Amino acid sequence: MEEKAYWIWLSKIDGFGSRRIKKLLDYFGDAEGIWHADKELFDNVSGIGPSLSQKIIESRKNFDFKSELKRLNKFGIKVVTLQDKCYPKLLKEIYDPPPILYYKGNITKINKPCIAVVGSRKCTQYGKKIATKLSQRLAEKGLNIVSGLAYGIDTAAHQGALKSGVTYAILGSGVDVIYPKENEGLAQKIMKQGAVISSFPLTTKPIGKNFPLRNRIISGLCLGTIVVEATKKSGSLITANLALNQGREVFAIPGDITKKQSVGTNQLIQVGAKLVQKLDDVLDELHLSNVNNEDIKSDLEYKADKKVIESLSQQQQKVYRLLTVESQQFEHLLDAVELNSAQLNSLLLELEVKGLIRQLAGKKFKLRDDVKL
């Protein structure tokens, strides 16, 4: 975890967006390399002049590694960086992906097919009903539901997904600053089945300029974005435009032409967004009609004899539940548990001895696929 502190330091330097950080990473290799670099070397990096070089040097004096790591541990928050194997694959493909993500919960399933469900904060009962049911049905089909934890459609989308699957909430604040506060209970539920995620450092307040950056992550994580309701100047339209720019699909639910919440979605349909009237309109467009088939459903969990499972310790059960019939890297599993390498190694060995899992080449692990459901 200590090496992640260098990334946290880098992300907190005032005036350094992800593009500049990417340039520094390309030149120095990693965040620790940037920390140890001499000031003169920064002049060789395009877009990093003397004033920014000085900012880097000054920021080293004020950064406290111990307090940063202590704060992460206090809130149970983890960090994944652009150089980690468990960094979301689709998000890495967008232009200018965030170098660091903070999260609380579990992201082991984040590379399954994801779809965003977004919309108006001041939604109608019709919009709320559609967002809830649609998200529940999509989650039943094995898709992750991604939204922004806002009032209205976002809240309905998360609630629907929680009934049958996994959902991820992307914040425009630090992970330790849940916004709106009224959704703190919902956030806790999301953390049990998915995760609350942010690209912003801890203690970051939910100010206006953060939300377009938040929306870029929502669309970037997903194969497509479904806009349920949106006014003419809705932030959901920003998410839709970002999705188009990222080469992703955009869907819209048609609405009552007398309602202001339908203006944005109906306009999206006019300019080419896919009109959604039934679940298959989404699944067929994304070629996910068979998403629950065993050959592509990445979280199909085979259960062994109940007595064996019940005999597992609490820690063994936690690790067992992380594993699927698809192999996962040791580092990926380590990132999902509050254990050190030695502890996780020991638990994995115990599960292997019990005949529940297999270790493959390259330190990968998977559930035994020959035990019966």
mmCIF file of N, CA, C and O in Angstrom, residues 79-126:
data_model
loop_
_atom_site.group_PDB
_atom_site.id
_atom_site.type_symbol
_atom_site.label_atom_id
_atom_site.label_comp_id
_atom_site.label_asym_id
_atom_site.label_seq_id
_atom_site.Cartn_x
_atom_site.Cartn_y
_atom_site.Cartn_z
ATOM 1 N N VAL A 79 -7.123 1.826 -3.072
ATOM 2 C CA VAL A 79 -6.679 2.621 -4.214
ATOM 3 C C VAL A 79 -6.268 1.695 -5.347
ATOM 4 O O VAL A 79 -5.590 0.689 -5.126
ATOM 5 N N VAL A 80 -6.698 2.026 -6.550
ATOM 6 C CA VAL A 80 -6.230 1.313 -7.735
ATOM 7 C C VAL A 80 -5.675 2.355 -8.707
ATOM 8 O O VAL A 80 -6.263 3.425 -8.879
ATOM 9 N N THR A 81 -4.514 2.069 -9.299
ATOM 10 C CA THR A 81 -3.865 3.033 -10.182
ATOM 11 C C THR A 81 -3.851 2.528 -11.616
ATOM 12 O O THR A 81 -4.097 1.355 -11.891
ATOM 13 N N LEU A 82 -3.544 3.435 -12.514
ATOM 14 C CA LEU A 82 -3.533 3.141 -13.942
ATOM 15 C C LEU A 82 -2.579 2.008 -14.288
ATOM 16 O O LEU A 82 -2.754 1.329 -15.301
ATOM 17 N N GLN A 83 -1.592 1.776 -13.456
ATOM 18 C CA GLN A 83 -0.611 0.734 -13.723
ATOM 19 C C GLN A 83 -0.952 -0.612 -13.076
ATOM 20 O O GLN A 83 -0.251 -1.593 -13.270
ATOM 21 N N ASP A 84 -2.064 -0.655 -12.334
ATOM 22 C CA ASP A 84 -2.493 -1.907 -11.705
ATOM 23 C C ASP A 84 -3.261 -2.776 -12.702
ATOM 24 O O ASP A 84 -4.035 -2.259 -13.515
ATOM 25 N N LYS A 85 -3.079 -4.073 -12.602
ATOM 26 C CA LYS A 85 -3.770 -4.995 -13.505
ATOM 27 C C LYS A 85 -5.279 -4.987 -13.290
ATOM 28 O O LYS A 85 -6.045 -5.318 -14.194
ATOM 29 N N CYS A 86 -5.709 -4.630 -12.078
ATOM 30 C CA CYS A 86 -7.148 -4.641 -11.784
ATOM 31 C C CYS A 86 -7.824 -3.309 -12.108
ATOM 32 O O CYS A 86 -9.001 -3.134 -11.812
ATOM 33 N N TYR A 87 -7.089 -2.380 -12.732
ATOM 34 C CA TYR A 87 -7.715 -1.125 -13.158
ATOM 35 C C TYR A 87 -8.770 -1.461 -14.220
ATOM 36 O O TYR A 87 -8.522 -2.295 -15.110
ATOM 37 N N PRO A 88 -9.972 -0.851 -14.149
ATOM 38 C CA PRO A 88 -11.041 -1.205 -15.101
ATOM 39 C C PRO A 88 -10.600 -1.098 -16.558
ATOM 40 O O PRO A 88 -10.121 -0.058 -17.004
ATOM 41 N N LYS A 89 -10.762 -2.191 -17.303
ATOM 42 C CA LYS A 89 -10.241 -2.265 -18.673
ATOM 43 C C LYS A 89 -10.878 -1.244 -19.608
ATOM 44 O O LYS A 89 -10.192 -0.579 -20.387
ATOM 45 N N LEU A 90 -12.206 -1.127 -19.564
ATOM 46 C CA LEU A 90 -12.879 -0.192 -20.466
ATOM 47 C C LEU A 90 -12.493 1.246 -20.160
ATOM 48 O O LEU A 90 -12.328 2.066 -21.062
ATOM 49 N N LEU A 91 -12.364 1.568 -18.885
ATOM 50 C CA LEU A 91 -11.998 2.939 -18.499
ATOM 51 C C LEU A 91 -10.598 3.278 -18.991
ATOM 52 O O LEU A 91 -10.329 4.420 -19.377
ATOM 53 N N LYS A 92 -9.724 2.304 -19.000
ATOM 54 C CA LYS A 92 -8.354 2.531 -19.463
ATOM 55 C C LYS A 92 -8.305 2.883 -20.954
ATOM 56 O O LYS A 92 -7.366 3.513 -21.431
ATOM 57 N N GLU A 93 -9.352 2.494 -21.688
ATOM 58 C CA GLU A 93 -9.381 2.733 -23.131
ATOM 59 C C GLU A 93 -9.754 4.164 -23.509
ATOM 60 O O GLU A 93 -9.521 4.582 -24.646
ATOM 61 N N ILE A 94 -10.348 4.928 -22.594
ATOM 62 C CA ILE A 94 -10.803 6.273 -22.959
ATOM 63 C C ILE A 94 -9.624 7.223 -23.043
ATOM 64 O O ILE A 94 -8.539 6.959 -22.518
ATOM 65 N N TYR A 95 -9.851 8.343 -23.718
ATOM 66 C CA TYR A 95 -8.823 9.380 -23.764
ATOM 67 C C TYR A 95 -8.680 9.973 -22.370
ATOM 68 O O TYR A 95 -9.674 10.340 -21.741
ATOM 69 N N ASP A 96 -7.470 10.037 -21.871
ATOM 70 C CA ASP A 96 -7.219 10.690 -20.600
ATOM 71 C C ASP A 96 -7.894 9.990 -19.415
ATOM 72 O O ASP A 96 -8.640 10.622 -18.659
ATOM 73 N N PRO A 97 -7.662 8.688 -19.204
ATOM 74 C CA PRO A 97 -8.280 8.004 -18.060
ATOM 75 C C PRO A 97 -7.707 8.516 -16.740
ATOM 76 O O PRO A 97 -6.540 8.921 -16.681
ATOM 77 N N PRO A 98 -8.493 8.522 -15.673
ATOM 78 C CA PRO A 98 -7.984 8.998 -14.378
ATOM 79 C C PRO A 98 -6.845 8.103 -13.884
ATOM 80 O O PRO A 98 -6.990 6.876 -13.888
ATOM 81 N N PRO A 99 -5.716 8.682 -13.477
ATOM 82 C CA PRO A 99 -4.567 7.875 -13.053
ATOM 83 C C PRO A 99 -4.815 7.074 -11.781
ATOM 84 O O PRO A 99 -4.163 6.066 -11.543
ATOM 85 N N ILE A 100 -5.750 7.540 -10.954
ATOM 86 C CA ILE A 100 -5.972 6.882 -9.671
ATOM 87 C C ILE A 100 -7.462 6.857 -9.354
ATOM 88 O O ILE A 100 -8.188 7.812 -9.650
ATOM 89 N N LEU A 101 -7.923 5.755 -8.803
ATOM 90 C CA LEU A 101 -9.304 5.627 -8.351
ATOM 91 C C LEU A 101 -9.290 5.203 -6.885
ATOM 92 O O LEU A 101 -8.563 4.284 -6.504
ATOM 93 N N TYR A 102 -10.082 5.894 -6.083
ATOM 94 C CA TYR A 102 -10.299 5.502 -4.699
ATOM 95 C C TYR A 102 -11.622 4.740 -4.652
ATOM 96 O O TYR A 102 -12.581 5.129 -5.324
ATOM 97 N N TYR A 103 -11.686 3.693 -3.841
ATOM 98 C CA TYR A 103 -12.962 2.994 -3.764
ATOM 99 C C TYR A 103 -13.142 2.329 -2.409
ATOM 100 O O TYR A 103 -12.182 2.024 -1.691
ATOM 101 N N LYS A 104 -14.411 2.114 -2.084
ATOM 102 C CA LYS A 104 -14.756 1.376 -0.875
ATOM 103 C C LYS A 104 -15.782 0.334 -1.276
ATOM 104 O O LYS A 104 -16.823 0.660 -1.849
ATOM 105 N N GLY A 105 -15.476 -0.910 -0.999
ATOM 106 C CA GLY A 105 -16.320 -2.011 -1.437
ATOM 107 C C GLY A 105 -15.490 -3.048 -2.149
ATOM 108 O O GLY A 105 -14.370 -3.363 -1.727
ATOM 109 N N ASN A 106 -15.988 -3.528 -3.270
ATOM 110 C CA ASN A 106 -15.342 -4.614 -3.996
ATOM 111 C C ASN A 106 -15.430 -4.357 -5.500
ATOM 112 O O ASN A 106 -16.519 -4.143 -6.031
ATOM 113 N N ILE A 107 -14.287 -4.376 -6.190
ATOM 114 C CA ILE A 107 -14.286 -4.134 -7.635
ATOM 115 C C ILE A 107 -13.833 -5.356 -8.428
ATOM 116 O O ILE A 107 -13.472 -5.238 -9.592
ATOM 117 N N THR A 108 -13.891 -6.532 -7.815
ATOM 118 C CA THR A 108 -13.411 -7.720 -8.517
ATOM 119 C C THR A 108 -14.264 -8.053 -9.740
ATOM 120 O O THR A 108 -13.812 -8.756 -10.638
ATOM 121 N N LYS A 109 -15.502 -7.561 -9.778
ATOM 122 C CA LYS A 109 -16.393 -7.860 -10.902
ATOM 123 C C LYS A 109 -16.566 -6.675 -11.857
ATOM 124 O O LYS A 109 -17.432 -6.695 -12.726
ATOM 125 N N ILE A 110 -15.724 -5.668 -11.720
ATOM 126 C CA ILE A 110 -15.944 -4.437 -12.483
ATOM 127 C C ILE A 110 -15.663 -4.606 -13.977
ATOM 128 O O ILE A 110 -16.100 -3.795 -14.795
ATOM 129 N N ASN A 111 -14.945 -5.667 -14.358
ATOM 130 C CA ASN A 111 -14.680 -5.882 -15.780
ATOM 131 C C ASN A 111 -15.732 -6.755 -16.462
ATOM 132 O O ASN A 111 -15.595 -7.075 -17.649
ATOM 133 N N LYS A 112 -16.772 -7.122 -15.719
ATOM 134 C CA LYS A 112 -17.949 -7.686 -16.375
ATOM 135 C C LYS A 112 -18.610 -6.571 -17.181
ATOM 136 O O LYS A 112 -18.331 -5.392 -16.956
ATOM 137 N N PRO A 113 -19.529 -6.910 -18.109
ATOM 138 C CA PRO A 113 -20.210 -5.843 -18.856
ATOM 139 C C PRO A 113 -20.936 -4.870 -17.929
ATOM 140 O O PRO A 113 -21.694 -5.286 -17.058
ATOM 141 N N CYS A 114 -20.652 -3.589 -18.103
ATOM 142 C CA CYS A 114 -21.285 -2.538 -17.304
ATOM 143 C C CYS A 114 -22.162 -1.664 -18.199
ATOM 144 O O CYS A 114 -21.820 -1.421 -19.362
ATOM 145 N N ILE A 115 -23.252 -1.175 -17.649
ATOM 146 C CA ILE A 115 -24.080 -0.207 -18.362
ATOM 147 C C ILE A 115 -24.500 0.886 -17.391
ATOM 148 O O ILE A 115 -24.812 0.614 -16.227
ATOM 149 N N ALA A 116 -24.454 2.134 -17.853
ATOM 150 C CA ALA A 116 -24.827 3.273 -17.015
ATOM 151 C C ALA A 116 -26.319 3.548 -17.153
ATOM 152 O O ALA A 116 -26.871 3.501 -18.257
ATOM 153 N N VAL A 117 -26.958 3.832 -16.030
ATOM 154 C CA VAL A 117 -28.352 4.268 -16.019
ATOM 155 C C VAL A 117 -28.389 5.593 -15.275
ATOM 156 O O VAL A 117 -28.098 5.650 -14.076
ATOM 157 N N VAL A 118 -28.699 6.675 -15.991
ATOM 158 C CA VAL A 118 -28.633 8.022 -15.418
ATOM 159 C C VAL A 118 -29.884 8.805 -15.789
ATOM 160 O O VAL A 118 -30.654 8.402 -16.667
ATOM 161 N N GLY A 119 -30.057 9.943 -15.117
ATOM 162 C CA GLY A 119 -31.215 10.763 -15.444
ATOM 163 C C GLY A 119 -31.428 11.890 -14.463
ATOM 164 O O GLY A 119 -30.571 12.201 -13.626
ATOM 165 N N SER A 120 -32.583 12.488 -14.549
ATOM 166 C CA SER A 120 -32.913 13.699 -13.809
ATOM 167 C C SER A 120 -32.969 13.467 -12.300
ATOM 168 O O SER A 120 -33.445 12.429 -11.830
ATOM 169 N N ARG A 121 -32.491 14.461 -11.547
ATOM 170 C CA ARG A 121 -32.628 14.407 -10.092
ATOM 171 C C ARG A 121 -34.090 14.563 -9.685
ATOM 172 O O ARG A 121 -34.566 13.891 -8.784
ATOM 173 N N LYS A 122 -34.774 15.474 -10.340
ATOM 174 C CA LYS A 122 -36.202 15.693 -10.063
ATOM 175 C C LYS A 122 -37.027 14.882 -11.060
ATOM 176 O O LYS A 122 -37.653 15.420 -11.968
ATOM 177 N N CYS A 123 -37.019 13.577 -10.864
ATOM 178 C CA CYS A 123 -37.659 12.687 -11.830
ATOM 179 C C CYS A 123 -39.154 12.538 -11.545
ATOM 180 O O CYS A 123 -39.633 12.862 -10.459
ATOM 181 N N THR A 124 -39.863 12.024 -12.514
ATOM 182 C CA THR A 124 -41.274 11.704 -12.334
ATOM 183 C C THR A 124 -41.400 10.304 -11.743
ATOM 184 O O THR A 124 -40.426 9.538 -11.718
ATOM 185 N N GLN A 125 -42.590 9.955 -11.295
ATOM 186 C CA GLN A 125 -42.830 8.604 -10.802
ATOM 187 C C GLN A 125 -42.631 7.577 -11.917
ATOM 188 O O GLN A 125 -42.136 6.478 -11.690
ATOM 189 N N TYR A 126 -43.007 7.966 -13.128
ATOM 190 C CA TYR A 126 -42.807 7.104 -14.296
ATOM 191 C C TYR A 126 -41.316 6.822 -14.487
ATOM 192 O O TYR A 126 -40.890 5.671 -14.654
#
